[in-house]
Amino acid sequence: MRNRRKKQSDPIFPLKIDELKRIMERKFENNPDLAFSIYEQANKKVAVFSISYMIEAEMVENYLLRPLLRMEEEWSKETIMNEIPLGESDTKDKLEDILTAIMIGEVFVYVEGEDAVVSYLLSNKEKRDLTQAETESLVLGPKVAFTESIVTNLNIIRYGIRSTDLVMERLEIGERASREVRLIYLKSIADDADVNTMRQRLQDLKVDEIEDTSVLMQYIEDSSPTIFPQFYLTELPDRFAYSVMKGRVGVLVENSPSSLIAPSSFFSFLESTEDLYMRWNAGTFLRFLRFIALIISVLLTPAYVAATTFHYEIIPTQELITIGESRSVVPFPPIYEALLLEFSIELLREAGARLPTKIGQTIGIVGGIVIGTAAVEAGITSNFLVVLVALSALASFTIPNYLMSTSVRILRFPMIILAGTFGMVGMMFGICFLIIHLLKLKSLGRPYLAPIYPFRWEDINKVLYRLPMSKQYKRFVSYQPKDFIRFGKRKSAEKKDIDE
């Protein structure tokens, strides 16, 4: 009875095996999946216990139980560890540690009267094969994506960053259902302040469980009320490795196919790894295209609403006649018309995402055409606005990151309301509020609009446009990496023929 009153964090051994069995059965509410076997040898008792479906049964039978029962030496903690050096072995003497480890597939061996149990990690982890990324499509570059197995993900990263400088710190997060979390960075490049800040935020997190990397991101981000993501969430190992090599900090969570990259600026959400794999001039063109698409996605529909509601004078006369004829049969003011169409587009997008792939694509294309045509013929909306809304929707698809794309889509609704209520003045108020909000945001304590604010000219070519590879000899200075230089500037400019 004395042992029962001990805290889970206190050592509970030595114990009688029958007492240990009662404790485990009580903790698991007599769960039938708790396998607890007792063996005897010359007046010595040993217990082998685990969760049956969490372990490799064949390995336990062939490489643990058989050698254990055939041992000629007297059973003890030391002799078992010496005679059965199987995989990752350890000793534990606290109930809390045993309960945590048994749920990840460890098998325990306890010799009656000893002061600790011997544990072996023989987990049977189900995992899917490596596949292409679903949310981040690429034309050039590696297409393999992370999986739910953290061991597989660590192998992929280690294969991509073959450096002894790579640090993979292991943390356990979750008070009731703990999960393994890895903090990953390059020791000689990553800024210590970023590493320490991320480590502290992870260690200070007191929650029951972490469902996914995206959930962890919401717990540790700098500002919760904002609509903008402050950490980059990616399922591409090459994007993760590229960011870590630039001096950023990465985080992996067990049973999650996504990784987290910090700090991240607003402009990093408009970058794609394809910009790196293309020639510098093509990459620069695509970046400019995304910036223009961002402006179109946020402001095109609100500008139409403001112009047709308050500012007819800014529309060319011939175009004004066309718009007037198009809207002559529409009974709603432009603000309701725009909100209705935008809401319909979002419904189609959400329905297409939730349905099976082939059906979803059909619903998105056919539904958009049918609803748009029917709405114009029924006089619910004008054909001019249908074109603008479709163009805004297309522009939002060019943003590589799904979280940022979602934020931009949501921004259109308050901008339309401001434009329909106050005209261009309302739009300017919305734009100014948005800029001020972005200036105040931080990512892991770093400015969200770096390198525009604070301004650093040497980093502009890394966010707004691309230079040839021979000119990109510096890392992102705004994040203060320990080593700013990627390679020598003078050596990169030298070009020699084979006979020189």
PDB file of C-alpha atoms in Angstrom, residues 88-367:
ATOM      1  CA  GLU A  88      17.620   0.436 -28.002  1.00  0.00           C
ATOM      2  CA  SER A  89      17.756  -0.867 -24.418  1.00  0.00           C
ATOM      3  CA  ASP A  90      17.385   1.210 -21.272  1.00  0.00           C
ATOM      4  CA  THR A  91      16.321   1.021 -17.636  1.00  0.00           C
ATOM      5  CA  LYS A  92      13.412   2.835 -16.014  1.00  0.00           C
ATOM      6  CA  ASP A  93      12.327   3.086 -12.396  1.00  0.00           C
ATOM      7  CA  LYS A  94       9.466   5.606 -12.557  1.00  0.00           C
ATOM      8  CA  LEU A  95       5.885   4.716 -13.353  1.00  0.00           C
ATOM      9  CA  GLU A  96       5.381   7.851 -15.459  1.00  0.00           C
ATOM     10  CA  ASP A  97       8.323   6.936 -17.709  1.00  0.00           C
ATOM     11  CA  ILE A  98       7.039   3.364 -18.098  1.00  0.00           C
ATOM     12  CA  LEU A  99       3.512   4.479 -19.022  1.00  0.00           C
ATOM     13  CA  THR A 100       4.865   6.942 -21.588  1.00  0.00           C
ATOM     14  CA  ALA A 101       7.282   4.470 -23.159  1.00  0.00           C
ATOM     15  CA  ILE A 102       4.856   1.540 -23.313  1.00  0.00           C
ATOM     16  CA  MET A 103       2.554   3.601 -25.553  1.00  0.00           C
ATOM     17  CA  ILE A 104       5.273   4.062 -28.183  1.00  0.00           C
ATOM     18  CA  GLY A 105       6.052   0.336 -28.474  1.00  0.00           C
ATOM     19  CA  GLU A 106       8.582  -0.486 -25.764  1.00  0.00           C
ATOM     20  CA  VAL A 107       8.715  -3.953 -24.169  1.00  0.00           C
ATOM     21  CA  PHE A 108       9.606  -4.194 -20.460  1.00  0.00           C
ATOM     22  CA  VAL A 109      11.357  -6.968 -18.547  1.00  0.00           C
ATOM     23  CA  TYR A 110      11.254  -6.866 -14.752  1.00  0.00           C
ATOM     24  CA  VAL A 111      13.045  -9.263 -12.436  1.00  0.00           C
ATOM     25  CA  GLU A 112      11.293  -9.416  -9.069  1.00  0.00           C
ATOM     26  CA  GLY A 113      13.179  -7.500  -6.395  1.00  0.00           C
ATOM     27  CA  GLU A 114      15.235  -5.337  -8.791  1.00  0.00           C
ATOM     28  CA  ASP A 115      15.239  -1.524  -8.549  1.00  0.00           C
ATOM     29  CA  ALA A 116      14.308  -0.903 -12.226  1.00  0.00           C
ATOM     30  CA  VAL A 117      12.841  -2.492 -15.331  1.00  0.00           C
ATOM     31  CA  VAL A 118      14.757  -3.187 -18.537  1.00  0.00           C
ATOM     32  CA  SER A 119      13.109  -1.705 -21.635  1.00  0.00           C
ATOM     33  CA  TYR A 120      13.544  -2.494 -25.343  1.00  0.00           C
ATOM     34  CA  LEU A 121      12.174  -0.389 -28.166  1.00  0.00           C
ATOM     35  CA  LEU A 122      10.557  -2.954 -30.496  1.00  0.00           C
ATOM     36  CA  SER A 123       7.722  -0.869 -31.872  1.00  0.00           C
ATOM     37  CA  ASN A 124       5.575  -1.895 -34.796  1.00  0.00           C
ATOM     38  CA  LYS A 125       4.930   1.415 -36.555  1.00  0.00           C
ATOM     39  CA  GLU A 126       2.593   1.521 -39.508  1.00  0.00           C
ATOM     40  CA  LYS A 127       3.708   3.968 -42.183  1.00  0.00           C
ATOM     41  CA  ARG A 128       2.840   4.814 -45.744  1.00  0.00           C
ATOM     42  CA  ASP A 129       5.249   4.890 -48.641  1.00  0.00           C
ATOM     43  CA  LEU A 130       6.872   8.089 -49.861  1.00  0.00           C
ATOM     44  CA  THR A 131       4.593   9.973 -52.263  1.00  0.00           C
ATOM     45  CA  GLN A 132       4.378  13.328 -54.008  1.00  0.00           C
ATOM     46  CA  ALA A 133       3.289  16.427 -52.108  1.00  0.00           C
ATOM     47  CA  GLU A 134      -0.465  17.094 -52.236  1.00  0.00           C
ATOM     48  CA  THR A 135      -0.641  20.770 -51.216  1.00  0.00           C
ATOM     49  CA  GLU A 136       2.565  22.041 -52.860  1.00  0.00           C
ATOM     50  CA  SER A 137       2.779  21.103 -56.528  1.00  0.00           C
ATOM     51  CA  LEU A 138       6.118  21.387 -58.336  1.00  0.00           C
ATOM     52  CA  VAL A 139       7.237  21.109 -61.943  1.00  0.00           C
ATOM     53  CA  LEU A 140      10.999  21.139 -61.254  1.00  0.00           C
ATOM     54  CA  GLY A 141      12.946  19.755 -58.321  1.00  0.00           C
ATOM     55  CA  PRO A 142      12.431  16.831 -55.905  1.00  0.00           C
ATOM     56  CA  LYS A 143       8.798  15.851 -55.489  1.00  0.00           C
ATOM     57  CA  VAL A 144       8.991  13.515 -52.490  1.00  0.00           C
ATOM     58  CA  ALA A 145       6.943  14.618 -49.466  1.00  0.00           C
ATOM     59  CA  PHE A 146       7.146  14.032 -45.731  1.00  0.00           C
ATOM     60  CA  THR A 147       5.155  11.151 -44.214  1.00  0.00           C
ATOM     61  CA  GLU A 148       3.568  10.605 -40.782  1.00  0.00           C
ATOM     62  CA  SER A 149       6.636   8.639 -39.624  1.00  0.00           C
ATOM     63  CA  ILE A 150       9.100  10.941 -37.883  1.00  0.00           C
ATOM     64  CA  VAL A 151      11.870   8.348 -38.347  1.00  0.00           C
ATOM     65  CA  THR A 152      11.335   8.419 -42.124  1.00  0.00           C
ATOM     66  CA  ASN A 153      11.261  12.224 -42.123  1.00  0.00           C
ATOM     67  CA  LEU A 154      14.508  12.433 -40.142  1.00  0.00           C
ATOM     68  CA  ASN A 155      16.157  10.039 -42.605  1.00  0.00           C
ATOM     69  CA  ILE A 156      15.047  12.201 -45.536  1.00  0.00           C
ATOM     70  CA  ILE A 157      16.430  15.344 -43.901  1.00  0.00           C
ATOM     71  CA  ARG A 158      19.694  13.674 -42.955  1.00  0.00           C
ATOM     72  CA  TYR A 159      20.042  12.452 -46.528  1.00  0.00           C
ATOM     73  CA  GLY A 160      19.408  15.986 -47.822  1.00  0.00           C
ATOM     74  CA  ILE A 161      21.728  17.757 -45.351  1.00  0.00           C
ATOM     75  CA  ARG A 162      24.834  15.619 -45.070  1.00  0.00           C
ATOM     76  CA  SER A 163      26.566  17.663 -42.401  1.00  0.00           C
ATOM     77  CA  THR A 164      27.891  16.709 -38.980  1.00  0.00           C
ATOM     78  CA  ASP A 165      26.811  20.220 -37.966  1.00  0.00           C
ATOM     79  CA  LEU A 166      23.130  19.303 -38.209  1.00  0.00           C
ATOM     80  CA  VAL A 167      21.464  19.258 -34.784  1.00  0.00           C
ATOM     81  CA  MET A 168      18.228  17.331 -34.147  1.00  0.00           C
ATOM     82  CA  GLU A 169      17.114  18.003 -30.569  1.00  0.00           C
ATOM     83  CA  ARG A 170      14.471  15.633 -29.195  1.00  0.00           C
ATOM     84  CA  LEU A 171      11.602  16.976 -27.060  1.00  0.00           C
ATOM     85  CA  GLU A 172       8.442  15.398 -25.643  1.00  0.00           C
ATOM     86  CA  ILE A 173       5.290  17.561 -25.671  1.00  0.00           C
ATOM     87  CA  GLY A 174       1.920  16.588 -24.234  1.00  0.00           C
ATOM     88  CA  GLU A 175       0.828  16.117 -20.636  1.00  0.00           C
ATOM     89  CA  ARG A 176      -1.625  13.254 -21.264  1.00  0.00           C
ATOM     90  CA  ALA A 177      -0.632  11.968 -24.714  1.00  0.00           C
ATOM     91  CA  SER A 178       2.969  12.944 -25.389  1.00  0.00           C
ATOM     92  CA  ARG A 179       4.476  13.183 -28.848  1.00  0.00           C
ATOM     93  CA  GLU A 180       8.043  13.376 -30.028  1.00  0.00           C
ATOM     94  CA  VAL A 181       9.066  16.762 -31.411  1.00  0.00           C
ATOM     95  CA  ARG A 182      12.392  17.475 -33.111  1.00  0.00           C
ATOM     96  CA  LEU A 183      14.072  20.888 -33.183  1.00  0.00           C
ATOM     97  CA  ILE A 184      16.385  20.950 -36.213  1.00  0.00           C
ATOM     98  CA  TYR A 185      19.047  23.520 -37.135  1.00  0.00           C
ATOM     99  CA  LEU A 186      22.639  23.928 -38.298  1.00  0.00           C
ATOM    100  CA  LYS A 187      24.745  24.818 -35.286  1.00  0.00           C
ATOM    101  CA  SER A 188      27.343  26.844 -37.205  1.00  0.00           C
ATOM    102  CA  ILE A 189      24.751  28.954 -39.085  1.00  0.00           C
ATOM    103  CA  ALA A 190      21.496  29.335 -37.118  1.00  0.00           C
ATOM    104  CA  ASP A 191      21.311  32.300 -34.766  1.00  0.00           C
ATOM    105  CA  ASP A 192      21.386  31.232 -31.119  1.00  0.00           C
ATOM    106  CA  ALA A 193      18.564  33.652 -30.247  1.00  0.00           C
ATOM    107  CA  ASP A 194      16.226  31.949 -32.746  1.00  0.00           C
ATOM    108  CA  VAL A 195      17.161  28.464 -31.529  1.00  0.00           C
ATOM    109  CA  ASN A 196      16.769  29.385 -27.851  1.00  0.00           C
ATOM    110  CA  THR A 197      13.453  31.163 -28.449  1.00  0.00           C
ATOM    111  CA  MET A 198      11.979  28.197 -30.301  1.00  0.00           C
ATOM    112  CA  ARG A 199      13.289  25.732 -27.718  1.00  0.00           C
ATOM    113  CA  GLN A 200      11.846  27.780 -24.857  1.00  0.00           C
ATOM    114  CA  ARG A 201       8.425  28.064 -26.525  1.00  0.00           C
ATOM    115  CA  LEU A 202       8.327  24.307 -27.058  1.00  0.00           C
ATOM    116  CA  GLN A 203       9.481  23.449 -23.541  1.00  0.00           C
ATOM    117  CA  ASP A 204       7.058  25.905 -21.909  1.00  0.00           C
ATOM    118  CA  LEU A 205       4.093  24.435 -23.760  1.00  0.00           C
ATOM    119  CA  LYS A 206       1.759  22.678 -21.309  1.00  0.00           C
ATOM    120  CA  VAL A 207      -1.065  20.999 -23.225  1.00  0.00           C
ATOM    121  CA  ASP A 208      -2.750  17.592 -23.165  1.00  0.00           C
ATOM    122  CA  GLU A 209      -1.615  16.668 -26.680  1.00  0.00           C
ATOM    123  CA  ILE A 210      -0.330  17.991 -30.000  1.00  0.00           C
ATOM    124  CA  GLU A 211      -2.482  16.739 -32.866  1.00  0.00           C
ATOM    125  CA  ASP A 212      -0.347  18.024 -35.749  1.00  0.00           C
ATOM    126  CA  THR A 213       2.405  20.453 -36.713  1.00  0.00           C
ATOM    127  CA  SER A 214      -0.214  23.009 -37.768  1.00  0.00           C
ATOM    128  CA  VAL A 215      -1.720  22.832 -34.265  1.00  0.00           C
ATOM    129  CA  LEU A 216       1.707  23.256 -32.659  1.00  0.00           C
ATOM    130  CA  MET A 217       2.266  26.309 -34.860  1.00  0.00           C
ATOM    131  CA  GLN A 218      -0.872  27.956 -33.474  1.00  0.00           C
ATOM    132  CA  TYR A 219       0.309  27.373 -29.897  1.00  0.00           C
ATOM    133  CA  ILE A 220       3.753  28.954 -30.310  1.00  0.00           C
ATOM    134  CA  GLU A 221       3.187  31.721 -32.886  1.00  0.00           C
ATOM    135  CA  ASP A 222       3.858  35.336 -31.938  1.00  0.00           C
ATOM    136  CA  SER A 223       0.346  36.699 -32.544  1.00  0.00           C
ATOM    137  CA  SER A 224      -2.811  34.595 -32.386  1.00  0.00           C
ATOM    138  CA  PRO A 225      -5.466  37.140 -33.502  1.00  0.00           C
ATOM    139  CA  THR A 226      -3.875  37.806 -36.898  1.00  0.00           C
ATOM    140  CA  ILE A 227      -5.106  36.084 -40.042  1.00  0.00           C
ATOM    141  CA  PHE A 228      -1.585  35.735 -41.456  1.00  0.00           C
ATOM    142  CA  PRO A 229       0.567  32.637 -40.806  1.00  0.00           C
ATOM    143  CA  GLN A 230       3.796  33.531 -39.022  1.00  0.00           C
ATOM    144  CA  PHE A 231       5.625  30.234 -39.553  1.00  0.00           C
ATOM    145  CA  TYR A 232       6.009  28.448 -42.872  1.00  0.00           C
ATOM    146  CA  LEU A 233       4.272  25.068 -42.968  1.00  0.00           C
ATOM    147  CA  THR A 234       5.583  22.741 -45.673  1.00  0.00           C
ATOM    148  CA  GLU A 235       5.468  19.060 -46.619  1.00  0.00           C
ATOM    149  CA  LEU A 236       8.480  19.342 -48.953  1.00  0.00           C
ATOM    150  CA  PRO A 237      11.801  18.055 -47.522  1.00  0.00           C
ATOM    151  CA  ASP A 238      13.806  20.078 -50.064  1.00  0.00           C
ATOM    152  CA  ARG A 239      12.093  23.301 -48.924  1.00  0.00           C
ATOM    153  CA  PHE A 240      12.834  22.350 -45.317  1.00  0.00           C
ATOM    154  CA  ALA A 241      16.493  21.572 -46.056  1.00  0.00           C
ATOM    155  CA  TYR A 242      16.903  24.746 -48.119  1.00  0.00           C
ATOM    156  CA  SER A 243      15.549  26.863 -45.236  1.00  0.00           C
ATOM    157  CA  VAL A 244      17.712  25.160 -42.610  1.00  0.00           C
ATOM    158  CA  MET A 245      20.790  25.735 -44.781  1.00  0.00           C
ATOM    159  CA  LYS A 246      19.897  29.441 -44.839  1.00  0.00           C
ATOM    160  CA  GLY A 247      20.065  29.547 -41.044  1.00  0.00           C
ATOM    161  CA  ARG A 248      16.440  29.046 -40.064  1.00  0.00           C
ATOM    162  CA  VAL A 249      15.047  26.657 -37.474  1.00  0.00           C
ATOM    163  CA  GLY A 250      12.862  23.675 -38.368  1.00  0.00           C
ATOM    164  CA  VAL A 251      10.436  21.612 -36.291  1.00  0.00           C
ATOM    165  CA  LEU A 252       9.071  18.111 -36.935  1.00  0.00           C
ATOM    166  CA  VAL A 253       6.226  16.469 -35.015  1.00  0.00           C
ATOM    167  CA  GLU A 254       5.612  12.742 -34.752  1.00  0.00           C
ATOM    168  CA  ASN A 255       2.630  11.507 -36.801  1.00  0.00           C
ATOM    169  CA  SER A 256       2.499  14.695 -38.886  1.00  0.00           C
ATOM    170  CA  PRO A 257       3.355  14.936 -42.606  1.00  0.00           C
ATOM    171  CA  SER A 258       4.190  18.647 -42.343  1.00  0.00           C
ATOM    172  CA  SER A 259       7.164  20.555 -40.995  1.00  0.00           C
ATOM    173  CA  LEU A 260       7.473  24.029 -39.525  1.00  0.00           C
ATOM    174  CA  ILE A 261      10.071  26.632 -40.531  1.00  0.00           C
ATOM    175  CA  ALA A 262      10.865  29.748 -38.476  1.00  0.00           C
ATOM    176  CA  PRO A 263      11.406  32.634 -38.625  1.00  0.00           C
ATOM    177  CA  SER A 264       9.457  33.335 -41.818  1.00  0.00           C
ATOM    178  CA  SER A 265       8.799  36.685 -43.448  1.00  0.00           C
ATOM    179  CA  PHE A 266       5.730  37.694 -45.441  1.00  0.00           C
ATOM    180  CA  PHE A 267       7.736  37.386 -48.646  1.00  0.00           C
ATOM    181  CA  SER A 268       8.830  33.804 -47.942  1.00  0.00           C
ATOM    182  CA  PHE A 269       5.185  32.730 -48.434  1.00  0.00           C
ATOM    183  CA  LEU A 270       5.381  34.024 -52.004  1.00  0.00           C
ATOM    184  CA  GLU A 271       8.541  32.068 -52.787  1.00  0.00           C
ATOM    185  CA  SER A 272       8.658  28.637 -54.352  1.00  0.00           C
ATOM    186  CA  THR A 273      11.553  26.201 -54.508  1.00  0.00           C
ATOM    187  CA  GLU A 274      11.032  26.224 -58.269  1.00  0.00           C
ATOM    188  CA  ASP A 275      12.468  29.760 -58.276  1.00  0.00           C
ATOM    189  CA  LEU A 276      15.754  28.169 -57.230  1.00  0.00           C
ATOM    190  CA  TYR A 277      15.678  25.425 -59.854  1.00  0.00           C
ATOM    191  CA  MET A 278      14.844  27.790 -62.747  1.00  0.00           C
ATOM    192  CA  ARG A 279      17.183  30.255 -64.383  1.00  0.00           C
ATOM    193  CA  TRP A 280      17.419  33.513 -62.461  1.00  0.00           C
ATOM    194  CA  ASN A 281      15.515  35.602 -65.042  1.00  0.00           C
ATOM    195  CA  ALA A 282      12.620  33.119 -65.231  1.00  0.00           C
ATOM    196  CA  GLY A 283      12.520  32.931 -61.429  1.00  0.00           C
ATOM    197  CA  THR A 284      12.416  36.726 -61.206  1.00  0.00           C
ATOM    198  CA  PHE A 285       9.519  36.866 -63.681  1.00  0.00           C
ATOM    199  CA  LEU A 286       7.511  34.333 -61.661  1.00  0.00           C
ATOM    200  CA  ARG A 287       8.082  36.261 -58.437  1.00  0.00           C
ATOM    201  CA  PHE A 288       6.867  39.483 -60.044  1.00  0.00           C
ATOM    202  CA  LEU A 289       3.877  37.554 -61.371  1.00  0.00           C
ATOM    203  CA  ARG A 290       2.983  36.370 -57.864  1.00  0.00           C
ATOM    204  CA  PHE A 291       3.226  39.884 -56.407  1.00  0.00           C
ATOM    205  CA  ILE A 292       0.921  41.215 -59.143  1.00  0.00           C
ATOM    206  CA  ALA A 293      -1.443  38.285 -58.578  1.00  0.00           C
ATOM    207  CA  LEU A 294      -1.520  39.076 -54.851  1.00  0.00           C
ATOM    208  CA  ILE A 295      -2.598  42.664 -55.555  1.00  0.00           C
ATOM    209  CA  ILE A 296      -5.202  41.513 -58.098  1.00  0.00           C
ATOM    210  CA  SER A 297      -6.615  38.910 -55.719  1.00  0.00           C
ATOM    211  CA  VAL A 298      -7.078  41.395 -52.859  1.00  0.00           C
ATOM    212  CA  LEU A 299      -8.050  44.606 -54.688  1.00  0.00           C
ATOM    213  CA  LEU A 300      -9.622  43.838 -58.074  1.00  0.00           C
ATOM    214  CA  THR A 301     -13.174  43.036 -56.928  1.00  0.00           C
ATOM    215  CA  PRO A 302     -13.233  45.789 -54.243  1.00  0.00           C
ATOM    216  CA  ALA A 303     -12.048  48.316 -56.871  1.00  0.00           C
ATOM    217  CA  TYR A 304     -14.974  47.329 -59.141  1.00  0.00           C
ATOM    218  CA  VAL A 305     -17.431  47.719 -56.252  1.00  0.00           C
ATOM    219  CA  ALA A 306     -16.034  51.130 -55.294  1.00  0.00           C
ATOM    220  CA  ALA A 307     -16.013  52.376 -58.898  1.00  0.00           C
ATOM    221  CA  THR A 308     -19.560  51.233 -59.771  1.00  0.00           C
ATOM    222  CA  THR A 309     -20.975  52.486 -56.461  1.00  0.00           C
ATOM    223  CA  PHE A 310     -19.267  55.875 -55.941  1.00  0.00           C
ATOM    224  CA  HIS A 311     -16.688  56.686 -58.601  1.00  0.00           C
ATOM    225  CA  TYR A 312     -18.186  56.412 -62.078  1.00  0.00           C
ATOM    226  CA  GLU A 313     -15.788  59.125 -63.286  1.00  0.00           C
ATOM    227  CA  ILE A 314     -12.733  56.837 -63.115  1.00  0.00           C
ATOM    228  CA  ILE A 315     -14.269  54.341 -65.561  1.00  0.00           C
ATOM    229  CA  PRO A 316     -13.704  55.032 -69.312  1.00  0.00           C
ATOM    230  CA  THR A 317     -16.918  56.117 -71.039  1.00  0.00           C
ATOM    231  CA  GLN A 318     -17.145  53.156 -73.428  1.00  0.00           C
ATOM    232  CA  GLU A 319     -16.498  50.693 -70.601  1.00  0.00           C
ATOM    233  CA  LEU A 320     -19.048  52.475 -68.423  1.00  0.00           C
ATOM    234  CA  ILE A 321     -21.711  51.943 -71.081  1.00  0.00           C
ATOM    235  CA  THR A 322     -20.855  48.219 -71.237  1.00  0.00           C
ATOM    236  CA  ILE A 323     -20.990  47.885 -67.464  1.00  0.00           C
ATOM    237  CA  GLY A 324     -24.289  49.824 -67.343  1.00  0.00           C
ATOM    238  CA  GLU A 325     -25.878  47.536 -69.913  1.00  0.00           C
ATOM    239  CA  SER A 326     -24.592  44.491 -68.060  1.00  0.00           C
ATOM    240  CA  ARG A 327     -25.970  45.704 -64.717  1.00  0.00           C
ATOM    241  CA  SER A 328     -29.283  47.043 -66.044  1.00  0.00           C
ATOM    242  CA  VAL A 329     -31.117  43.817 -65.150  1.00  0.00           C
ATOM    243  CA  VAL A 330     -29.340  43.231 -61.815  1.00  0.00           C
ATOM    244  CA  PRO A 331     -31.599  44.204 -58.872  1.00  0.00           C
ATOM    245  CA  PHE A 332     -28.792  44.259 -56.253  1.00  0.00           C
ATOM    246  CA  PRO A 333     -26.229  46.973 -55.498  1.00  0.00           C
ATOM    247  CA  PRO A 334     -22.631  46.062 -56.489  1.00  0.00           C
ATOM    248  CA  ILE A 335     -21.566  45.201 -52.913  1.00  0.00           C
ATOM    249  CA  TYR A 336     -24.215  42.454 -52.565  1.00  0.00           C
ATOM    250  CA  GLU A 337     -23.524  41.236 -56.076  1.00  0.00           C
ATOM    251  CA  ALA A 338     -19.785  40.909 -55.397  1.00  0.00           C
ATOM    252  CA  LEU A 339     -20.235  39.265 -51.991  1.00  0.00           C
ATOM    253  CA  LEU A 340     -22.681  36.740 -53.472  1.00  0.00           C
ATOM    254  CA  LEU A 341     -20.296  35.747 -56.267  1.00  0.00           C
ATOM    255  CA  GLU A 342     -17.249  35.573 -53.988  1.00  0.00           C
ATOM    256  CA  PHE A 343     -19.189  33.439 -51.521  1.00  0.00           C
ATOM    257  CA  SER A 344     -20.257  31.114 -54.354  1.00  0.00           C
ATOM    258  CA  ILE A 345     -16.635  30.748 -55.509  1.00  0.00           C
ATOM    259  CA  GLU A 346     -15.554  29.842 -51.960  1.00  0.00           C
ATOM    260  CA  LEU A 347     -18.349  27.275 -51.718  1.00  0.00           C
ATOM    261  CA  LEU A 348     -17.210  25.654 -54.964  1.00  0.00           C
ATOM    262  CA  ARG A 349     -13.593  25.657 -53.835  1.00  0.00           C
ATOM    263  CA  GLU A 350     -14.411  24.084 -50.476  1.00  0.00           C
ATOM    264  CA  ALA A 351     -16.711  21.486 -52.049  1.00  0.00           C
ATOM    265  CA  GLY A 352     -14.015  20.558 -54.581  1.00  0.00           C
ATOM    266  CA  ALA A 353     -11.437  20.150 -51.804  1.00  0.00           C
ATOM    267  CA  ARG A 354     -13.651  17.896 -49.673  1.00  0.00           C
ATOM    268  CA  LEU A 355     -14.920  15.617 -52.454  1.00  0.00           C
ATOM    269  CA  PRO A 356     -12.827  12.777 -53.961  1.00  0.00           C
ATOM    270  CA  THR A 357     -10.166  14.099 -56.340  1.00  0.00           C
ATOM    271  CA  LYS A 358     -11.764  13.299 -59.698  1.00  0.00           C
ATOM    272  CA  ILE A 359     -15.260  14.347 -58.607  1.00  0.00           C
ATOM    273  CA  GLY A 360     -13.871  17.486 -56.935  1.00  0.00           C
ATOM    274  CA  GLN A 361     -12.156  18.650 -60.125  1.00  0.00           C
ATOM    275  CA  THR A 362     -15.362  18.095 -62.103  1.00  0.00           C
ATOM    276  CA  ILE A 363     -17.482  19.959 -59.550  1.00  0.00           C
ATOM    277  CA  GLY A 364     -15.051  22.898 -59.521  1.00  0.00           C
ATOM    278  CA  ILE A 365     -14.945  23.340 -63.304  1.00  0.00           C
ATOM    279  CA  VAL A 366     -18.497  22.424 -64.290  1.00  0.00           C
ATOM    280  CA  GLY A 367     -20.039  24.053 -61.212  1.00  0.00           C
TER     281      GLY A 367
END
